[in-house]
Amino acid sequence: MRNPLPLWSTISRRKSFVLAAALTVGLSGGLAHAEEEGEATEAAGDETIKVGVLHSLSGTMAISETTLKDTMLMLIEQQNEKGGLLGKQLEPVVVDPASDWPLFAEKARELLDQEKVAAVFGCWTSVSRKSVLPVFEELNGLLFYPVQYEGEESSRNVFYTGAAPNQQAIPAVDYLKDELGVERWVLAGTDYVYPRTTNKILEAYLKQNGVADEDIMINYTPFGHSDWQSIVADIKQFGSEGKKTAVVSTINGDANVPFYKELGNQGISAEDIPVVAFSVGEEELSGIDTKPLVGHLAAWNYFMSVPTDENDAFIETWHTFIEDEDRVTNDPMEAHKIGFDLWVKAVEKAGSTDPDAVIDAIVGLETKNLTGGTAKMLPNHHITKPVLIGEIQEDGQFAVVWQTDEEVPGDAWSDYLEGSKDLKGDWTDPVNCGNYNTKTEECLGAEAAE
Amino acid sequence: MLVCGMAWGQSAPELTLEQSAIGAVSDEQSAPMQPSVLTDAAAESGASASAEAALQPEAAGARDTEATMSGTTDRTAAAAASANDSAGAVSGAEVPATAQEQQPPASSQAAGAEAPTPDEAVGTDSAGDAAAVASGPEPPSLAAALAKLTDRSFKVKEQAAADIAASGDPRAAEFLKALLEGDLYYRRDDNRIVYAERTSGGWALTDALTGDDLGSVGSRDARKITINNRMRSALRTDIAALTLASPDPAQRLSAAKEMMGDVDDTGVAALRAQLAQEEDPQVRDAIELALAVAGLQAESPAERMAAVQALGTSLYPEARNALDDLIGTEQDPAVLAAAEAARADMAQRVKNMRRLETVFFGLSLGSVLVLAAIGLAITFGVMGVINMAHGELIMIGAYTTYLVQLAMPNAIDWSLFVAIPAAFLVAGLFGVAIERGVIRFLYGRPLETLLATFGLSLILQQLVRTTISAQNVIVENPSWMSGSLQLNPALSLTFNRLYIFVFALLVFVALLLVLKRTALGLQVRAVSQNRAMARAMGVRSARVDALTFGLGAGIAGVAGVALSQLTNVGPNMGQAYIIDSFMVVVFGGVGNLWGTLVGGLTLGVANKFMEPWTGAVLAKILVLVFIILFIQWRPRGLFPQRGRAAEG
């Protein structure tokens, strides 16, 4: 729908990107190295390396995903300013799957089959990832998936740069339980795979921690749900029965706006019933009046308000690129930056964009994250991340109130679910399996993926 | 793996954090741990070091000293490390003074409570402070307490707020309120606490203590003092205690309500003192209830009995919870019986309120359905045109609201009154254009009309995507649409739903009057009943068709204004309503406005009564199934049109 190519054509931007490139420290080491090896790659003949961007630019998920498309264009432009990759320029190929899950699979096939992209950065909802997964496995493509998700998956062709449940949901529940003394739980989510699996894990975890059945309320709503009055009234009632109550929200997309509005209208403040959200970040908040939301929580691995030099530089680059000082940064943007850095490093290490070479090269590579730590690609294709809990402030930013003291390694298979606690993903030799059973010591293979 | 969280969960399973925090702080008057931790935190954050560097030594140190303290320590350090700027860390030297004000009795009281919420912990906090004021040498100075607010650690700020409350200064309540409302700022070069007002390009500052005008500074030179949830609930309790004797009855009322279920002995004394001189009946009731809730924990059974009776059948959740606690521990059989009877009555009353609430929710959902469907009742019901672009006409109305708000950004409160006629006109004109451009060529060919209008709906969506944005746009709520009407503690109706319900009825009545009382309405009815006869009588049927379709489209636009206040405004929003609209019209009876009203409201209420059992997803499916079955039984809907024209 939109042509991404003219983006690096203006002179003023070019200038700013020299600055931006200088500020980014993570990649500078590999640059000269890359240029030397550029001649030697076997993919001669192509003048550019194509990078696919698979994010919804319309429909219910556009609110979240459009920014990620812009982030990818920025990262690619930045890399090109530094001389490209393997001596070639990177060329973004942007498609719009329009929040339509089957269309994601079609567009993924188009990117891999016709455009012959070297890697794809994309997807937000788990249902879209599940829909493209068979395509990437069949055509041996590479997908970098930047959003927190429900786990229970480890594919050879996918790199999960967002949080697994043990890097977001479980620590958030620990925070509520231990710091705020929460005893009753509302697990509210949109009706699809991520909230359902996450809530299943959380329910098992809470019950193992001695929470009774009647102290857990689970509720699902359709995508784009707008009539929240009775659900919010139920939550209010559930929370007025004496025990400290909190809502763990896996509500996704634009349904959050009327949900928080209704909370505000029915007079539920964060001191009474805090809502901790896993899908609401700076981007989602920039669209609504945050006054009634002040004090509600979100758990992420990055907040725009984190005061590190890397983050300041990233925000400055972003503002220069998007030509708008008011635009915010958020967690999936950081995940895309980490994923892109790791992919670049892996391609440089392998000296090729060949998927098999990249898959072999990328495990164990490290890059700096924006919160002052290190992100490392693990054998299960997840990365290490710090966990941060933030309270919503009136300006739509988060004040960090809690964080883990070191990075948490992403766990593909939850330790709290029967049938998944013995599994592990390991894509290095000799295991080379996404669902290896450590007890029976055998790989379950593709047919057991569900 | 889950470093902090798991460690706490295992180290202090039976203690909640608040208890451990208070216990640790008050027990350690002699131990130097707390000051040193805070000094570390302040020093670390002053150097703006990385988060984990700040966390590790302190976490380790705290665990060595006392396991239960670790939560607090990490939190302090995390908060300190995460705060934004590097200026203004308070030196650790000030901290010991504040730590000493925590009295040991406070912690034992907190530990005795069954499930201390932050409020309760804070209540005991202030009790400790009050004791310190009474017995200690002198209350903390207001200026010193205010200065501590610039610290980055929420722990230090929390203490500072408690100090302000304990200072005894008459302005204390004012400062605490300003802090709660986010009106307190500090100047970055000298950490002076100020009130700041936005000016173009910066802030106009007033010294908070002296009221001196400090001139203006740039937008980066003043910073808001941020607070967290614990501080917010602590502030509310402190403010309540300070404003219980306020001259404003509304403030006294909210103070009494805030203190309900959350008072200690000093609070009870303050409530009693206020009750003796209180004249406002509402405030008296609230204070009496608060005292009754507190009285449930009295020593003598007679006092507890009196408290149970005083509670009556109060609808306050605090009263129910206090009674539940009492029933769990009560030894005296007479008091127990009275409490159980009162609790059962309360439960019944709450249940009734919940039923009323569900009816309201249903009517509100129904009114949205009626609004969405009523335009369709004209175009489909009266004219017989299957207009698949009806949802997009609603969307056009919503976008008109957005554009009106863009045009008058300083008068959002009034924007809806401009948007309603504007949306009617814009959507109406689109309607006339659609009728003249497409539909008039397709009369009598319903399948082709269906396909053509479906195509139109896609065109209209794409039009909005390309001219405005593919993303949702923000339509603001006027201030009078926010909040809720509190009928009693268990029943409140949100204003936006209430207004939209009334608005839907007004639109319905207006439309009915147009059809029944105007010349246009007469012609519309004539043409819809018998086109040939109407033409023979001199009615220009083509013009009437265009106007009728325009009217239906205009009403859809008006519905869009109402929906923009409830839901997201985006290019796809119309699709969410097209199915519902057809459902309502078919269910109510084609060609009958009353059918649309009754049908819409019935479906809304049915949906809301089913939702608690089935969940939102299944409730919708069941309603659809019900309608399909209903149509089998009565193909013409609830209120079928009668007469030869309808049957012919």
CSV table of C-alpha atoms in Angstrom, one decimal, chain A residues 38-408:
chain,number,residue,atom,x,y,z
A,38,GLY,CA,31.3,-9.0,1.1
A,39,GLU,CA,33.0,-10.1,-2.0
A,40,ALA,CA,33.2,-13.7,-1.0
A,41,THR,CA,29.5,-14.5,-0.6
A,42,GLU,CA,27.9,-16.9,-2.9
A,43,ALA,CA,24.8,-14.7,-3.5
A,44,ALA,CA,26.5,-12.8,-6.3
A,45,GLY,CA,24.3,-11.1,-8.9
A,46,ASP,CA,21.8,-9.6,-6.4
A,47,GLU,CA,22.6,-6.0,-5.7
A,48,THR,CA,20.6,-5.8,-2.5
A,49,ILE,CA,19.7,-8.0,0.4
A,50,LYS,CA,15.9,-8.0,0.8
A,51,VAL,CA,14.4,-7.9,4.3
A,52,GLY,CA,10.7,-8.6,4.7
A,53,VAL,CA,8.5,-6.6,7.0
A,54,LEU,CA,5.3,-8.4,7.8
A,55,HIS,CA,3.1,-6.1,10.0
A,56,SER,CA,-0.5,-5.1,9.8
A,57,LEU,CA,-0.9,-1.5,8.6
A,58,SER,CA,-4.7,-1.6,8.8
A,59,GLY,CA,-7.4,-3.3,10.9
A,60,THR,CA,-7.6,-3.9,14.6
A,61,MET,CA,-3.9,-4.5,15.1
A,62,ALA,CA,-2.7,-1.5,13.1
A,63,ILE,CA,-2.6,0.6,16.3
A,64,SER,CA,0.3,-1.5,17.5
A,65,GLU,CA,2.0,-2.9,14.4
A,66,THR,CA,2.4,0.2,12.2
A,67,THR,CA,5.1,1.5,14.5
A,68,LEU,CA,7.1,-1.7,14.2
A,69,LYS,CA,7.1,-1.4,10.4
A,70,ASP,CA,8.6,2.1,10.8
A,71,THR,CA,11.1,0.8,13.3
A,72,MET,CA,12.3,-1.8,10.8
A,73,LEU,CA,12.6,0.8,8.1
A,74,MET,CA,14.6,2.9,10.5
A,75,LEU,CA,16.9,0.0,11.5
A,76,ILE,CA,17.5,-0.9,7.8
A,77,GLU,CA,18.2,2.7,6.8
A,78,GLN,CA,20.6,3.0,9.7
A,79,GLN,CA,22.4,-0.2,8.6
A,80,ASN,CA,22.6,1.1,5.1
A,81,GLU,CA,24.1,4.4,6.3
A,82,LYS,CA,26.9,2.3,7.8
A,83,GLY,CA,27.6,0.6,4.5
A,84,GLY,CA,24.9,-2.1,4.4
A,85,LEU,CA,25.6,-5.7,5.1
A,86,LEU,CA,28.2,-7.9,3.4
A,87,GLY,CA,28.9,-4.9,1.2
A,88,LYS,CA,25.4,-4.8,-0.1
A,89,GLN,CA,22.5,-2.4,0.6
A,90,LEU,CA,19.5,-3.8,2.5
A,91,GLU,CA,16.2,-3.3,0.8
A,92,PRO,CA,13.0,-3.4,2.9
A,93,VAL,CA,10.0,-5.2,1.4
A,94,VAL,CA,6.8,-4.1,3.3
A,95,VAL,CA,3.5,-5.9,2.9
A,96,ASP,CA,0.2,-5.3,4.7
A,97,PRO,CA,-1.5,-8.5,6.1
A,98,ALA,CA,-4.3,-6.2,7.4
A,99,SER,CA,-4.9,-7.9,10.7
A,100,ASP,CA,-6.3,-10.8,8.8
A,101,TRP,CA,-4.6,-14.0,10.1
A,102,PRO,CA,-4.9,-16.2,6.9
A,103,LEU,CA,-3.6,-13.3,4.9
A,104,PHE,CA,-0.4,-13.3,7.1
A,105,ALA,CA,0.3,-16.8,5.6
A,106,GLU,CA,-0.2,-15.6,2.1
A,107,LYS,CA,1.9,-12.6,2.5
A,108,ALA,CA,4.7,-14.6,4.2
A,109,ARG,CA,4.7,-17.0,1.2
A,110,GLU,CA,4.8,-14.0,-1.1
A,111,LEU,CA,7.8,-12.6,0.8
A,112,LEU,CA,9.8,-15.9,0.8
A,113,ASP,CA,8.7,-17.3,-2.6
A,114,GLN,CA,8.5,-14.3,-4.9
A,115,GLU,CA,10.6,-11.6,-3.1
A,116,LYS,CA,13.2,-14.0,-1.9
A,117,VAL,CA,13.8,-12.1,1.3
A,118,ALA,CA,16.8,-13.1,3.5
A,119,ALA,CA,14.8,-12.7,6.7
A,120,VAL,CA,11.3,-11.5,7.8
A,121,PHE,CA,10.6,-9.3,10.8
A,122,GLY,CA,7.0,-9.4,11.7
A,123,CYS,CA,3.8,-10.6,13.3
A,124,TRP,CA,2.2,-9.3,16.5
A,125,THR,CA,-0.6,-11.6,17.6
A,126,SER,CA,0.2,-15.3,18.3
A,127,VAL,CA,-2.5,-16.3,15.9
A,128,SER,CA,-0.7,-14.6,13.1
A,129,ARG,CA,2.5,-16.3,14.1
A,130,LYS,CA,0.8,-19.7,14.2
A,131,SER,CA,-0.6,-18.9,10.8
A,132,VAL,CA,2.8,-18.2,9.2
A,133,LEU,CA,4.7,-20.8,11.0
A,134,PRO,CA,4.1,-23.7,8.5
A,135,VAL,CA,5.1,-21.4,5.7
A,136,PHE,CA,8.4,-20.5,7.3
A,137,GLU,CA,9.2,-24.1,8.1
A,138,GLU,CA,8.2,-25.3,4.6
A,139,LEU,CA,10.2,-22.7,2.7
A,140,ASN,CA,13.0,-22.6,5.3
A,141,GLY,CA,12.7,-18.8,6.0
A,142,LEU,CA,13.7,-16.8,9.0
A,143,LEU,CA,11.2,-15.0,11.1
A,144,PHE,CA,12.1,-12.6,13.9
A,145,TYR,CA,9.0,-12.3,16.2
A,146,PRO,CA,9.2,-9.2,18.5
A,147,VAL,CA,6.3,-9.6,20.8
A,148,GLN,CA,5.7,-11.2,24.2
A,149,TYR,CA,3.9,-14.4,23.7
A,150,GLU,CA,2.5,-17.5,25.4
A,151,GLY,CA,5.5,-19.8,24.9
A,152,GLU,CA,5.0,-23.6,24.2
A,153,GLU,CA,6.7,-23.2,20.9
A,154,SER,CA,10.3,-23.4,19.6
A,155,SER,CA,10.7,-23.5,15.9
A,156,ARG,CA,14.0,-23.8,14.0
A,157,ASN,CA,12.9,-21.0,11.7
A,158,VAL,CA,11.6,-18.5,14.3
A,159,PHE,CA,13.6,-16.3,16.7
A,160,TYR,CA,11.5,-15.1,19.6
A,161,THR,CA,12.9,-11.7,20.6
A,162,GLY,CA,9.8,-10.9,22.8
A,163,ALA,CA,9.2,-12.2,26.2
A,164,ALA,CA,8.2,-15.8,27.0
A,165,PRO,CA,5.8,-16.2,30.0
A,166,ASN,CA,8.6,-16.6,32.5
A,167,GLN,CA,10.0,-13.3,31.3
A,168,GLN,CA,6.8,-11.3,31.7
A,169,ALA,CA,3.7,-12.9,33.1
A,170,ILE,CA,5.1,-15.0,36.0
A,171,PRO,CA,7.3,-12.2,37.3
A,172,ALA,CA,4.4,-9.7,37.1
A,173,VAL,CA,2.2,-12.1,39.1
A,174,ASP,CA,5.0,-12.5,41.7
A,175,TYR,CA,5.2,-8.7,42.0
A,176,LEU,CA,1.5,-8.4,42.6
A,177,LYS,CA,1.5,-11.3,45.1
A,178,ASP,CA,4.6,-10.3,47.0
A,179,GLU,CA,4.7,-6.6,46.8
A,180,LEU,CA,1.0,-5.6,46.7
A,181,GLY,CA,-0.4,-8.5,48.7
A,182,VAL,CA,-2.9,-9.5,46.0
A,183,GLU,CA,-5.0,-12.6,46.9
A,184,ARG,CA,-7.7,-12.6,44.3
A,185,TRP,CA,-7.1,-12.7,40.6
A,186,VAL,CA,-9.0,-11.7,37.5
A,187,LEU,CA,-7.4,-13.1,34.3
A,188,ALA,CA,-9.0,-11.1,31.5
A,189,GLY,CA,-8.0,-11.6,28.0
A,190,THR,CA,-8.9,-11.4,24.3
A,191,ASP,CA,-10.2,-14.7,23.0
A,192,TYR,CA,-7.3,-16.2,21.1
A,193,VAL,CA,-4.2,-18.4,21.7
A,194,TYR,CA,-1.9,-16.0,23.6
A,195,PRO,CA,-4.3,-15.1,26.4
A,196,ARG,CA,-5.7,-18.6,26.7
A,197,THR,CA,-2.3,-20.2,27.0
A,198,THR,CA,-0.9,-17.5,29.2
A,199,ASN,CA,-3.9,-17.7,31.5
A,200,LYS,CA,-3.6,-21.5,31.6
A,201,ILE,CA,0.0,-21.2,32.8
A,202,LEU,CA,-0.9,-18.4,35.3
A,203,GLU,CA,-3.8,-20.4,36.6
A,204,ALA,CA,-1.6,-23.4,37.2
A,205,TYR,CA,1.1,-21.2,38.7
A,206,LEU,CA,-1.4,-19.5,41.1
A,207,LYS,CA,-2.9,-22.8,42.2
A,208,GLN,CA,0.5,-24.2,42.9
A,209,ASN,CA,1.0,-21.1,45.1
A,210,GLY,CA,-2.1,-22.0,47.1
A,211,VAL,CA,-4.7,-19.7,45.5
A,212,ALA,CA,-8.2,-21.2,45.7
A,213,ASP,CA,-10.5,-21.7,42.7
A,214,GLU,CA,-13.0,-19.1,43.9
A,215,ASP,CA,-10.3,-16.5,44.0
A,216,ILE,CA,-9.6,-16.8,40.3
A,217,MET,CA,-11.9,-15.3,37.7
A,218,ILE,CA,-11.2,-15.8,34.1
A,219,ASN,CA,-12.9,-13.9,31.3
A,220,TYR,CA,-12.5,-13.8,27.5
A,221,THR,CA,-13.8,-11.2,25.1
A,222,PRO,CA,-13.7,-11.0,21.3
A,223,PHE,CA,-11.2,-8.9,19.4
A,224,GLY,CA,-12.2,-5.3,19.3
A,225,HIS,CA,-14.7,-5.7,22.1
A,226,SER,CA,-16.3,-2.4,23.1
A,227,ASP,CA,-19.1,-3.1,25.6
A,228,TRP,CA,-17.2,-3.6,28.8
A,229,GLN,CA,-19.8,-2.4,31.2
A,230,SER,CA,-20.9,-5.7,32.7
A,231,ILE,CA,-17.4,-7.2,32.7
A,232,VAL,CA,-16.0,-4.2,34.6
A,233,ALA,CA,-19.0,-4.3,37.0
A,234,ASP,CA,-18.2,-8.0,37.6
A,235,ILE,CA,-14.6,-7.2,38.3
A,236,LYS,CA,-15.7,-4.4,40.7
A,237,GLN,CA,-18.0,-6.8,42.5
A,238,PHE,CA,-15.3,-9.6,42.6
A,239,GLY,CA,-12.8,-7.1,44.1
A,240,SER,CA,-15.1,-5.7,46.8
A,241,GLU,CA,-15.2,-8.9,48.7
A,242,GLY,CA,-12.5,-8.1,51.2
A,243,LYS,CA,-9.4,-9.6,49.6
A,244,LYS,CA,-7.0,-7.4,47.7
A,245,THR,CA,-7.7,-8.0,44.0
A,246,ALA,CA,-5.8,-7.4,40.8
A,247,VAL,CA,-6.6,-7.8,37.1
A,248,VAL,CA,-4.0,-9.5,34.9
A,249,SER,CA,-4.9,-8.3,31.5
A,250,THR,CA,-4.0,-10.0,28.3
A,251,ILE,CA,-6.5,-7.9,26.4
A,252,ASN,CA,-5.0,-7.1,23.0
A,253,GLY,CA,-5.3,-4.3,20.4
A,254,ASP,CA,-7.8,-1.5,20.4
A,255,ALA,CA,-10.3,-3.2,22.8
A,256,ASN,CA,-8.0,-1.8,25.6
A,257,VAL,CA,-9.2,1.8,25.0
A,258,PRO,CA,-12.9,1.2,25.9
A,259,PHE,CA,-11.8,-1.2,28.7
A,260,TYR,CA,-9.8,1.4,30.5
A,261,LYS,CA,-12.4,4.1,29.8
A,262,GLU,CA,-15.0,1.9,31.4
A,263,LEU,CA,-12.7,1.3,34.4
A,264,GLY,CA,-12.3,5.0,34.8
A,265,ASN,CA,-16.1,5.7,34.4
A,266,GLN,CA,-17.0,3.1,37.0
A,267,GLY,CA,-14.6,4.7,39.4
A,268,ILE,CA,-12.1,1.8,39.8
A,269,SER,CA,-8.8,3.3,40.6
A,270,ALA,CA,-5.4,1.6,40.6
A,271,GLU,CA,-5.2,1.7,44.4
A,272,ASP,CA,-8.4,-0.4,44.6
A,273,ILE,CA,-7.9,-2.9,41.8
A,274,PRO,CA,-4.7,-2.5,39.9
A,275,VAL,CA,-4.6,-3.8,36.3
A,276,VAL,CA,-1.4,-5.2,35.1
A,277,ALA,CA,-1.3,-5.4,31.4
A,278,PHE,CA,1.0,-7.4,29.1
A,279,SER,CA,0.0,-5.8,25.9
A,280,VAL,CA,-0.4,-2.1,26.8
A,281,GLY,CA,2.7,0.0,26.2
A,282,GLU,CA,3.6,3.5,25.5
A,283,GLU,CA,2.3,3.3,22.0
A,284,GLU,CA,-1.2,2.2,23.1
A,285,LEU,CA,-1.3,4.8,25.8
A,286,SER,CA,-0.4,7.6,23.4
A,287,GLY,CA,-3.9,7.3,22.0
A,288,ILE,CA,-5.9,7.8,25.1
A,289,ASP,CA,-6.5,10.1,28.0
A,290,THR,CA,-4.3,8.6,30.7
A,291,LYS,CA,-5.7,10.5,33.7
A,292,PRO,CA,-8.0,7.7,34.8
A,293,LEU,CA,-5.3,5.1,34.3
A,294,VAL,CA,-2.6,6.5,36.5
A,295,GLY,CA,-1.2,3.8,38.7
A,296,HIS,CA,-2.2,0.9,36.6
A,297,LEU,CA,0.7,-1.4,35.8
A,298,ALA,CA,2.4,-3.0,32.8
A,299,ALA,CA,5.1,-5.6,32.7
A,300,TRP,CA,7.6,-5.4,29.9
A,301,ASN,CA,11.3,-5.8,29.3
A,302,TYR,CA,11.8,-2.2,28.3
A,303,PHE,CA,10.2,1.1,29.0
A,304,MET,CA,10.9,4.4,27.2
A,305,SER,CA,11.6,6.0,30.5
A,306,VAL,CA,14.6,3.8,31.3
A,307,PRO,CA,17.5,6.2,31.8
A,308,THR,CA,20.4,4.6,29.9
A,309,ASP,CA,22.6,6.1,27.2
A,310,GLU,CA,21.7,3.4,24.7
A,311,ASN,CA,18.0,4.2,25.2
A,312,ASP,CA,18.5,8.0,24.9
A,313,ALA,CA,20.4,7.4,21.6
A,314,PHE,CA,17.7,5.0,20.3
A,315,ILE,CA,14.9,7.5,21.2
A,316,GLU,CA,16.8,10.3,19.5
A,317,THR,CA,17.3,8.3,16.3
A,318,TRP,CA,13.7,7.3,16.3
A,319,HIS,CA,12.5,10.9,16.7
A,320,THR,CA,14.8,12.0,13.9
A,321,PHE,CA,13.6,9.2,11.6
A,322,ILE,CA,9.9,9.7,12.2
A,323,GLU,CA,10.3,13.5,12.3
A,324,ASP,CA,8.0,13.8,15.3
A,325,GLU,CA,9.3,14.5,18.8
A,326,ASP,CA,6.1,13.2,20.4
A,327,ARG,CA,6.4,9.7,19.1
A,328,VAL,CA,7.1,7.1,21.8
A,329,THR,CA,9.2,4.0,21.8
A,330,ASN,CA,8.1,0.7,23.3
A,331,ASP,CA,9.1,-2.9,24.1
A,332,PRO,CA,8.5,-4.6,20.8
A,333,MET,CA,10.5,-1.9,19.1
A,334,GLU,CA,13.4,-2.8,21.4
A,335,ALA,CA,12.8,-6.4,20.6
A,336,HIS,CA,13.0,-5.7,16.8
A,337,LYS,CA,16.2,-3.7,17.4
A,338,ILE,CA,17.8,-6.6,19.3
A,339,GLY,CA,16.6,-9.1,16.7
A,340,PHE,CA,17.9,-7.0,13.8
A,341,ASP,CA,21.3,-6.5,15.6
A,342,LEU,CA,21.6,-10.3,16.2
A,343,TRP,CA,20.6,-11.1,12.6
A,344,VAL,CA,23.2,-8.7,11.3
A,345,LYS,CA,25.8,-10.2,13.5
A,346,ALA,CA,24.9,-13.7,12.5
A,347,VAL,CA,25.0,-12.9,8.8
A,348,GLU,CA,28.4,-11.3,9.3
A,349,LYS,CA,29.6,-14.2,11.3
A,350,ALA,CA,28.3,-16.7,8.7
A,351,GLY,CA,29.4,-14.5,5.8
A,352,SER,CA,26.1,-15.3,4.1
A,353,THR,CA,22.4,-14.7,4.4
A,354,ASP,CA,21.7,-18.4,3.8
A,355,PRO,CA,19.0,-19.4,6.5
A,356,ASP,CA,20.8,-22.6,7.5
A,357,ALA,CA,24.1,-20.7,8.0
A,358,VAL,CA,22.4,-17.9,10.0
A,359,ILE,CA,20.6,-20.4,12.2
A,360,ASP,CA,23.9,-22.1,13.0
A,361,ALA,CA,25.7,-18.8,13.6
A,362,ILE,CA,23.2,-16.9,15.6
A,363,VAL,CA,23.0,-19.0,18.8
A,364,GLY,CA,25.2,-17.6,21.5
A,365,LEU,CA,25.6,-14.2,19.9
A,366,GLU,CA,25.1,-11.2,22.2
A,367,THR,CA,24.1,-7.6,21.7
A,368,LYS,CA,23.4,-4.8,24.0
A,369,ASN,CA,19.8,-4.2,25.0
A,370,LEU,CA,18.5,-0.7,25.7
A,371,THR,CA,18.1,-1.1,29.4
A,372,GLY,CA,21.8,-1.4,30.1
A,373,GLY,CA,22.1,-5.2,29.9
A,374,THR,CA,22.9,-7.8,27.3
A,375,ALA,CA,20.6,-9.9,25.1
A,376,LYS,CA,21.9,-13.3,24.2
A,377,MET,CA,20.4,-15.7,21.7
A,378,LEU,CA,19.8,-19.0,23.4
A,379,PRO,CA,19.7,-22.5,21.8
A,380,ASN,CA,15.9,-22.5,22.1
A,381,HIS,CA,15.8,-19.4,19.9
A,382,HIS,CA,14.6,-17.2,22.8
A,383,ILE,CA,16.8,-14.4,24.3
A,384,THR,CA,17.7,-13.2,27.7
A,385,LYS,CA,15.8,-10.2,29.0
A,386,PRO,CA,15.4,-8.2,32.2
A,387,VAL,CA,11.8,-7.9,33.6
A,388,LEU,CA,10.5,-4.5,34.5
A,389,ILE,CA,7.2,-3.4,36.1
A,390,GLY,CA,6.0,0.1,35.5
A,391,GLU,CA,3.2,2.3,36.8
A,392,ILE,CA,1.3,4.4,34.2
A,393,GLN,CA,2.0,8.1,34.7
A,394,GLU,CA,-0.1,11.0,33.6
A,395,ASP,CA,2.1,11.8,30.7
A,396,GLY,CA,1.5,8.3,29.2
A,397,GLN,CA,5.0,7.0,30.4
A,398,PHE,CA,5.8,4.4,32.9
A,399,ALA,CA,7.6,4.8,36.2
A,400,VAL,CA,9.6,1.7,36.9
A,401,VAL,CA,8.7,0.4,40.3
A,402,TRP,CA,10.4,-3.0,40.2
A,403,GLN,CA,12.8,-4.9,38.1
A,404,THR,CA,14.8,-8.2,38.2
A,405,ASP,CA,18.4,-7.8,39.1
A,406,GLU,CA,19.7,-9.7,36.1
A,407,GLU,CA,18.4,-10.9,32.7
A,408,VAL,CA,16.0,-13.9,32.7
